[in-house]
Coordinates of C-alpha atoms in Angstrom, one line a residue:
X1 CA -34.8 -3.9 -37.7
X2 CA -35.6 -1.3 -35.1
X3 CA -34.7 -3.9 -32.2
X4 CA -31.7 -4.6 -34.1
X5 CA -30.7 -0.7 -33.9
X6 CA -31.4 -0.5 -30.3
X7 CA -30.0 -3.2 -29.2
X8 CA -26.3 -2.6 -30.7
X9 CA -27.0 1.2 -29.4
X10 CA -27.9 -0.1 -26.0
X11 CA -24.4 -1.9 -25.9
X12 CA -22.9 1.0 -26.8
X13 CA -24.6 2.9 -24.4
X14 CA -22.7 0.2 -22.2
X15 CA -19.6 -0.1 -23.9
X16 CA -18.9 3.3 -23.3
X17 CA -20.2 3.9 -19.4
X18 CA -17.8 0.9 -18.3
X19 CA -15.0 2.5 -20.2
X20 CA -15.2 5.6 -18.1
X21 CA -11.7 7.0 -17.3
X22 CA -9.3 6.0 -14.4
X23 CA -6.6 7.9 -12.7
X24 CA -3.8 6.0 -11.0
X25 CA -1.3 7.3 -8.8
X26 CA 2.0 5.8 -7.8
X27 CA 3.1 6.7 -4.1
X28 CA 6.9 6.3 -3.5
X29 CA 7.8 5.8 0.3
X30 CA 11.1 7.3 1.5
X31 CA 12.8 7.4 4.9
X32 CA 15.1 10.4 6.1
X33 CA 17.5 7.5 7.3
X34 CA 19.4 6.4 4.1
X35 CA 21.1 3.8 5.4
X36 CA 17.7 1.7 6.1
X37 CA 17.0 1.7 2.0
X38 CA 17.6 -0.8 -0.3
X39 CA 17.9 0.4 -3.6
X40 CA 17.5 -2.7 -5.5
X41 CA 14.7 -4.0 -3.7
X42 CA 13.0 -0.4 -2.2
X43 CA 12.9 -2.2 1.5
X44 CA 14.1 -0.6 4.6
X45 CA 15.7 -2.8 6.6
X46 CA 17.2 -2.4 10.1
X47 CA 19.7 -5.1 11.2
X48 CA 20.5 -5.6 15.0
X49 CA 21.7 -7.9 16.9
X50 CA 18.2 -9.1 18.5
X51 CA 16.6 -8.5 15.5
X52 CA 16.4 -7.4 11.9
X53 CA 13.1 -5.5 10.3
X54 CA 12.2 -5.4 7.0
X55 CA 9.5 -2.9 5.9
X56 CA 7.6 -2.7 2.8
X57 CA 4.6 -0.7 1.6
X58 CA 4.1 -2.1 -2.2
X59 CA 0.3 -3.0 -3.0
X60 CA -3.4 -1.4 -3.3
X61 CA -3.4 0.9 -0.7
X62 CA -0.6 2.0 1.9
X63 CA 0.1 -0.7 3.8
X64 CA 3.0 -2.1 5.9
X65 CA 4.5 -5.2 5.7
X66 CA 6.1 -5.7 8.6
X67 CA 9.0 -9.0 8.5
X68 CA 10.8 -9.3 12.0
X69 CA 13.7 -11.8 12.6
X70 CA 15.0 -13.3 15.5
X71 CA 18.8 -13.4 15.5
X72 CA 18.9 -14.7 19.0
X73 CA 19.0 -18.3 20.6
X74 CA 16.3 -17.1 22.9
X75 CA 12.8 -16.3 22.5
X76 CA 12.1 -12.2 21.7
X77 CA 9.0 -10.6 23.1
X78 CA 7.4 -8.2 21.2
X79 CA 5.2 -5.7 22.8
X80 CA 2.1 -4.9 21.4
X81 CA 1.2 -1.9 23.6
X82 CA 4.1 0.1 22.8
X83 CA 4.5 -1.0 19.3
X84 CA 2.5 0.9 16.5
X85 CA 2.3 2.8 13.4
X86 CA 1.7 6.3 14.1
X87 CA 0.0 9.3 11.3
X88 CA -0.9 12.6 11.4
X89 CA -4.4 11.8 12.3
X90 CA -4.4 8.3 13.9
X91 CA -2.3 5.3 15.4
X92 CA -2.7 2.0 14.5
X93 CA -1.2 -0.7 17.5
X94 CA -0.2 -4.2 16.9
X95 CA -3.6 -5.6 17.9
X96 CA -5.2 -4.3 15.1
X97 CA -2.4 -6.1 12.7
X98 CA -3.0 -9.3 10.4
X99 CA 0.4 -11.4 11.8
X100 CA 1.9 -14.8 11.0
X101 CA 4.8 -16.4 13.3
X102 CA 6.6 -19.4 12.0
X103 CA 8.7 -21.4 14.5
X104 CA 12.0 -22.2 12.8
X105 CA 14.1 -23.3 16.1
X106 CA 15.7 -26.6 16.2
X107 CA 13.5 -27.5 19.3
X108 CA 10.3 -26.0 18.5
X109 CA 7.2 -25.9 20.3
X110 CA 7.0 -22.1 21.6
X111 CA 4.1 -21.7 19.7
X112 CA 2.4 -23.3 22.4
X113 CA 3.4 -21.2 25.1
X114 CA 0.7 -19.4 27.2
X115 CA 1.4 -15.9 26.8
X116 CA 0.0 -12.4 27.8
X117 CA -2.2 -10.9 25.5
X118 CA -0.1 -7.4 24.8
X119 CA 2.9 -9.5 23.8
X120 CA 4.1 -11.6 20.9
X121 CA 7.0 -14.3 20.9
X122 CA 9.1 -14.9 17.9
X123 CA 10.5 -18.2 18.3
X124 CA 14.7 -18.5 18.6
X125 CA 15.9 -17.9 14.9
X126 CA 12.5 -17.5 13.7
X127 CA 10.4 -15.0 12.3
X128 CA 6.9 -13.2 12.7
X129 CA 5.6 -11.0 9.8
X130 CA 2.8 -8.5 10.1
X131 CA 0.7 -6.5 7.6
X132 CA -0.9 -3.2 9.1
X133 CA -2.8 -0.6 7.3
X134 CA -2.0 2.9 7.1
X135 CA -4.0 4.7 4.8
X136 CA -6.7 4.4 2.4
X137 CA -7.8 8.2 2.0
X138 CA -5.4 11.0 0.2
X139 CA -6.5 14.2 -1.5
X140 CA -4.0 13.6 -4.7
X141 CA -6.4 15.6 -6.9
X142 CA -6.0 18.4 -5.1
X143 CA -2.6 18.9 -7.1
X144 CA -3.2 20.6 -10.3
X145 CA -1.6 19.1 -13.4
X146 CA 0.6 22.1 -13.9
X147 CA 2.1 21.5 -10.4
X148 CA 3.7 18.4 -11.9
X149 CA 6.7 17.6 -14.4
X150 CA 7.1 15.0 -17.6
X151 CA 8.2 11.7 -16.6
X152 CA 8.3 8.2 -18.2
X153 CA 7.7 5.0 -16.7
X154 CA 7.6 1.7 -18.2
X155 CA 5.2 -0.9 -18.5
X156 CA 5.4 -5.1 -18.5
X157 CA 6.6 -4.8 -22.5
X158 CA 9.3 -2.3 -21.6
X159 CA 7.4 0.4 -23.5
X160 CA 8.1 4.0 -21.9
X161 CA 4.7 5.6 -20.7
X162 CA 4.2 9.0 -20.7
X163 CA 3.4 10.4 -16.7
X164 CA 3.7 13.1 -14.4
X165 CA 5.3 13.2 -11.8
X166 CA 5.8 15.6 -8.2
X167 CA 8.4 15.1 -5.8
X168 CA 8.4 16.2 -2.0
X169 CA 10.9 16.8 1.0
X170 CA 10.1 15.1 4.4
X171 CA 9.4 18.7 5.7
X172 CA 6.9 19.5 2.2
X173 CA 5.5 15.9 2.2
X174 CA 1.8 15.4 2.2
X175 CA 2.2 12.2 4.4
X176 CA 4.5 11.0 6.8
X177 CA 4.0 8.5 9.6
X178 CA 6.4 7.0 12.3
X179 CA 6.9 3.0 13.2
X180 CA 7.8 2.1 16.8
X181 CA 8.1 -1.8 18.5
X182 CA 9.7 -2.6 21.1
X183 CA 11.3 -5.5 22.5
X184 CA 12.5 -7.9 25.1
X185 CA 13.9 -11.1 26.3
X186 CA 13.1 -13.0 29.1
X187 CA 15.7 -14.0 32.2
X188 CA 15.4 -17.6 33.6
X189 CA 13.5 -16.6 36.6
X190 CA 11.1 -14.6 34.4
X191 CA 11.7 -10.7 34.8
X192 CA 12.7 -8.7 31.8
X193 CA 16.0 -7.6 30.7
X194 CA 16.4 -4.5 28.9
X195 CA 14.2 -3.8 26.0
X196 CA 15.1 -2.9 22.7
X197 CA 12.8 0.3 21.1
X198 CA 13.2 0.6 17.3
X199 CA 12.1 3.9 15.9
X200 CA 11.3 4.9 12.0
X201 CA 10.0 7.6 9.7
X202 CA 9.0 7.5 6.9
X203 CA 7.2 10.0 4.4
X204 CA 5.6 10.3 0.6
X205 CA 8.5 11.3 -1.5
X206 CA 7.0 11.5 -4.8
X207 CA 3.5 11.6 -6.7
X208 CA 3.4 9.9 -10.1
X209 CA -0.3 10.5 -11.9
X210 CA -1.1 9.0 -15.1
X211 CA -4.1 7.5 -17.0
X212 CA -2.3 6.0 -19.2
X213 CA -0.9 2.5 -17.3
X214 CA -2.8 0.4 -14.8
X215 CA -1.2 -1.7 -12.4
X216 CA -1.6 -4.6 -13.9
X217 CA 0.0 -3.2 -17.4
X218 CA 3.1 -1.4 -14.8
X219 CA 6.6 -3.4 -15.2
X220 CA 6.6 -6.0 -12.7
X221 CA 10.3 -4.4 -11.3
X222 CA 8.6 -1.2 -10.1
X223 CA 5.0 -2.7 -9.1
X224 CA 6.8 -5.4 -6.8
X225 CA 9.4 -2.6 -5.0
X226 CA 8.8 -2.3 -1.5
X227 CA 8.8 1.7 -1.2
X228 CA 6.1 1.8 -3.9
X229 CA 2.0 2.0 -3.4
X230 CA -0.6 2.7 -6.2
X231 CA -4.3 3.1 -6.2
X232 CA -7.1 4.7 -8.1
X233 CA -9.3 7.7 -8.4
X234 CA -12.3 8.1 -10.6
X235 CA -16.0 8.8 -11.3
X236 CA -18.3 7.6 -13.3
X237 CA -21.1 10.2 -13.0
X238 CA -20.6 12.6 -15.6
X239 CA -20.3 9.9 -18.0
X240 CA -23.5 8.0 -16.8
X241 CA -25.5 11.6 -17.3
X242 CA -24.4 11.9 -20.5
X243 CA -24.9 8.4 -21.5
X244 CA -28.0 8.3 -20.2
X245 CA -29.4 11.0 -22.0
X246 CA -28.1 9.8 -25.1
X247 CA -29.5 6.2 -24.6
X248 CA -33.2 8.4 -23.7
X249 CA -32.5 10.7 -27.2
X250 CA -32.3 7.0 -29.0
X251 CA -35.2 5.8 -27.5
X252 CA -37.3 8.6 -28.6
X253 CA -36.1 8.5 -31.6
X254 CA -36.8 5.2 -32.5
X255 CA -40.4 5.1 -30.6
X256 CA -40.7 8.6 -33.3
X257 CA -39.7 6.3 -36.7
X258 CA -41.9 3.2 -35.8
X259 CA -44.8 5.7 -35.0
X260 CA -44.5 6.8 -38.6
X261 CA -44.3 3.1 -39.3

């Protein structure tokens, strides 16, 4: 009987250290440029006649997803050197980018080219997309509770969630960064015609913190939107002490009854 009791309190003990609060927080991206933003979607896209750029920063973590298009009959050159993400306290170049280029064009084979390592080709009427990370580490507990207002969001049943949520200007933002590529075509004989520099910022333009809705249990519409990040902040320690000492306060307990046993 007395294995019995300490088992089930031992998977209490469990039960309850695994359950140990979460906080999420919701990062919306905004640009000072409205006429990059999509409303529908949350992208920011910038349509040229060499190119168009799509930019998205929805997942775990701030990260861009980078898609570039190639409106041109030509090959476009994209120039790794003087293309980057650039933060507050770091840059982050297109080397250090995860990148996929897909060769669309009716004759194919520039894949194959032999090319210079600072530069990428995007294929005629093709198009390269890149995912580059930003940010992992921001000091969102630093904001008190009070320092926030009601909201409602809602989750994948369309059931309104209680949150709060801040909102910042670019010039009160927490975190801003800047996106720069440039680019090029290629004359017959090889030299390079002019280039092509596309330049972007961006900055956090609200703060929504709840404990209430994961993630996973977030309508799909505003999880998927490309000016929204999430991620998590929590610890487990206080609850492991106190579990902990409960589990030991069992334990003698128990050892206690079966000595009177």
């Amino acid at each position: 009987m007395m294995k019995l009791f300490l088992y089930l309190s031992l998977c209490i003990f469990i039960f309850s250290f695994s359950g140990c609060s979460t906080t999420w927080y919701y990062g919306k991206i905004s640009s000072p440029n409205p006429t990059l933003f999509q409303e529908q979607s949350g992208q920011f896209i910038v349509e040229n006649d060499m190119v168009d750029i799509i930019y998205s920063f929805h997942g775990d973590h701030l990260y861009a997803n980078i898609a570039i298009i190639n409106n041109l009959d030509t090959p476009v050159m994209l120039d790794k050197k003087k293309s980057l993400i650039v933060t507050e306290k770091k840059s982050v170049d297109f080397f250090a980018s995860e990148w996929e280029i897909e060769d669309l064009s009716p004759e194919g084979g520039w894949l194959d080219e032999e090319l210079p390592e600072d530069v990428f080709l995007i294929p005629p009427e093709s198009h390269m997309n890149c995912r580059m990370f930003i940010e992992k580490e921001f000091a969102f507990e630093k904001y008190a509770d009070k320092e926030y207002h009601s909201h409602e969001i809602y989750d994948k049943n369309h059931v309104s969630k209680p949150v709060l949520s801040k909102s910042f200007l670019l010039e009160d933002s927490p975190f801003y960064f800047g996106t720069r590529m440039e680019f090029y075509t290629l004359q017959e004989n090889g030299e390079k015609n002019d280039s092509l520099s596309v330049t972007n910022t961006f900055f956090l333009s609200e703060l929504v913190k709840t404990k209430k809705i994961s993630p996973d249990a977030i309508n799909n519409n505003y999880r998927a939107r490309g000016d929204v990040f999430y991620l998590s902040k929590g610890s487990k320690t206080g609850s492991f002490i106190m579990g902990t000492i409960a589990l030991a306060g069992i334990i003698i307990y128990s050892i206690g009854v079966e000595a009177e046993e």
